[in-house]
Amino acid sequence: MREGDIVEITLNNDEIVIRKARSRRPRIKLNRKLTVDEVERDIEEGMNEGSG
């Protein structure tokens, strides 16, 4: 695993299992800098997506 990899974390009885996720999230290049507000909004949307 490398920094930035997306991982799955599961609990198997008393064992914590960490492995690379099988699917990758889509990424696009914007060719521009993101604002702090955009980054914070995207983080919040990602957190809501994961809990939904």
JSON list of C-alpha atoms in Angstrom, two decimals:
[
{"chain": "A", "resi": 1, "resn": "MET", "atom": "CA", "xyz": [0.00, 0.00, 0.00]},
{"chain": "A", "resi": 2, "resn": "ARG", "atom": "CA", "xyz": [1.06, 3.55, -0.65]},
{"chain": "A", "resi": 3, "resn": "GLU", "atom": "CA", "xyz": [0.00, 6.90, 0.71]},
{"chain": "A", "resi": 4, "resn": "GLY", "atom": "CA", "xyz": [-3.24, 7.96, -0.95]},
{"chain": "A", "resi": 5, "resn": "ASP", "atom": "CA", "xyz": [-4.49, 4.41, -1.58]},
{"chain": "A", "resi": 6, "resn": "ILE", "atom": "CA", "xyz": [-8.13, 3.77, -0.75]},
{"chain": "A", "resi": 7, "resn": "VAL", "atom": "CA", "xyz": [-8.49, 0.97, 1.80]},
{"chain": "A", "resi": 8, "resn": "GLU", "atom": "CA", "xyz": [-11.21, -1.19, 3.31]},
{"chain": "A", "resi": 9, "resn": "ILE", "atom": "CA", "xyz": [-11.04, -1.80, 7.05]},
{"chain": "A", "resi": 10, "resn": "THR", "atom": "CA", "xyz": [-12.99, -4.69, 8.55]},
{"chain": "A", "resi": 11, "resn": "LEU", "atom": "CA", "xyz": [-13.12, -6.36, 11.93]},
{"chain": "A", "resi": 12, "resn": "ASN", "atom": "CA", "xyz": [-12.87, -10.15, 11.87]},
{"chain": "A", "resi": 13, "resn": "ASN", "atom": "CA", "xyz": [-13.45, -11.37, 15.44]},
{"chain": "A", "resi": 14, "resn": "ASP", "atom": "CA", "xyz": [-10.44, -9.92, 17.31]},
{"chain": "A", "resi": 15, "resn": "GLU", "atom": "CA", "xyz": [-8.49, -9.11, 14.14]},
{"chain": "A", "resi": 16, "resn": "ILE", "atom": "CA", "xyz": [-8.47, -5.80, 12.24]},
{"chain": "A", "resi": 17, "resn": "VAL", "atom": "CA", "xyz": [-8.06, -6.40, 8.50]},
{"chain": "A", "resi": 18, "resn": "ILE", "atom": "CA", "xyz": [-6.83, -3.60, 6.23]},
{"chain": "A", "resi": 19, "resn": "ARG", "atom": "CA", "xyz": [-6.72, -4.15, 2.47]},
{"chain": "A", "resi": 20, "resn": "LYS", "atom": "CA", "xyz": [-6.74, -2.08, -0.68]},
{"chain": "A", "resi": 21, "resn": "ALA", "atom": "CA", "xyz": [-10.23, -1.33, -1.95]},
{"chain": "A", "resi": 22, "resn": "ARG", "atom": "CA", "xyz": [-11.19, -3.23, -5.08]},
{"chain": "A", "resi": 23, "resn": "SER", "atom": "CA", "xyz": [-12.72, -0.27, -6.88]},
{"chain": "A", "resi": 24, "resn": "ARG", "atom": "CA", "xyz": [-11.23, 3.17, -7.30]},
{"chain": "A", "resi": 25, "resn": "ARG", "atom": "CA", "xyz": [-13.08, 6.41, -6.98]},
{"chain": "A", "resi": 26, "resn": "PRO", "atom": "CA", "xyz": [-13.29, 8.38, -10.20]},
{"chain": "A", "resi": 27, "resn": "ARG", "atom": "CA", "xyz": [-10.88, 11.30, -10.40]},
{"chain": "A", "resi": 28, "resn": "ILE", "atom": "CA", "xyz": [-10.66, 14.18, -12.79]},
{"chain": "A", "resi": 29, "resn": "LYS", "atom": "CA", "xyz": [-8.07, 16.88, -13.39]},
{"chain": "A", "resi": 30, "resn": "LEU", "atom": "CA", "xyz": [-9.54, 20.34, -13.07]},
{"chain": "A", "resi": 31, "resn": "ASN", "atom": "CA", "xyz": [-6.52, 22.26, -14.38]},
{"chain": "A", "resi": 32, "resn": "ARG", "atom": "CA", "xyz": [-7.15, 24.87, -11.69]},
{"chain": "A", "resi": 33, "resn": "LYS", "atom": "CA", "xyz": [-6.59, 25.28, -7.97]},
{"chain": "A", "resi": 34, "resn": "LEU", "atom": "CA", "xyz": [-9.41, 24.39, -5.59]},
{"chain": "A", "resi": 35, "resn": "THR", "atom": "CA", "xyz": [-10.56, 26.83, -2.93]},
{"chain": "A", "resi": 36, "resn": "VAL", "atom": "CA", "xyz": [-10.67, 25.87, 0.73]},
{"chain": "A", "resi": 37, "resn": "ASP", "atom": "CA", "xyz": [-14.48, 26.07, 0.60]},
{"chain": "A", "resi": 38, "resn": "GLU", "atom": "CA", "xyz": [-14.60, 23.62, -2.32]},
{"chain": "A", "resi": 39, "resn": "VAL", "atom": "CA", "xyz": [-12.32, 21.15, -0.54]},
{"chain": "A", "resi": 40, "resn": "GLU", "atom": "CA", "xyz": [-14.32, 21.34, 2.69]},
{"chain": "A", "resi": 41, "resn": "ARG", "atom": "CA", "xyz": [-17.61, 20.87, 0.76]},
{"chain": "A", "resi": 42, "resn": "ASP", "atom": "CA", "xyz": [-16.21, 17.84, -1.06]},
{"chain": "A", "resi": 43, "resn": "ILE", "atom": "CA", "xyz": [-14.95, 16.30, 2.19]},
{"chain": "A", "resi": 44, "resn": "GLU", "atom": "CA", "xyz": [-18.38, 16.74, 3.77]},
{"chain": "A", "resi": 45, "resn": "GLU", "atom": "CA", "xyz": [-20.10, 15.19, 0.72]},
{"chain": "A", "resi": 46, "resn": "GLY", "atom": "CA", "xyz": [-17.69, 12.23, 0.84]},
{"chain": "A", "resi": 47, "resn": "MET", "atom": "CA", "xyz": [-18.37, 11.68, 4.53]},
{"chain": "A", "resi": 48, "resn": "ASN", "atom": "CA", "xyz": [-22.13, 11.78, 3.92]},
{"chain": "A", "resi": 49, "resn": "GLU", "atom": "CA", "xyz": [-21.73, 9.38, 0.98]},
{"chain": "A", "resi": 50, "resn": "GLY", "atom": "CA", "xyz": [-19.92, 6.89, 3.18]},
{"chain": "A", "resi": 51, "resn": "SER", "atom": "CA", "xyz": [-22.58, 6.96, 5.89]},
{"chain": "A", "resi": 52, "resn": "GLY", "atom": "CA", "xyz": [-25.58, 6.80, 3.53]}
]
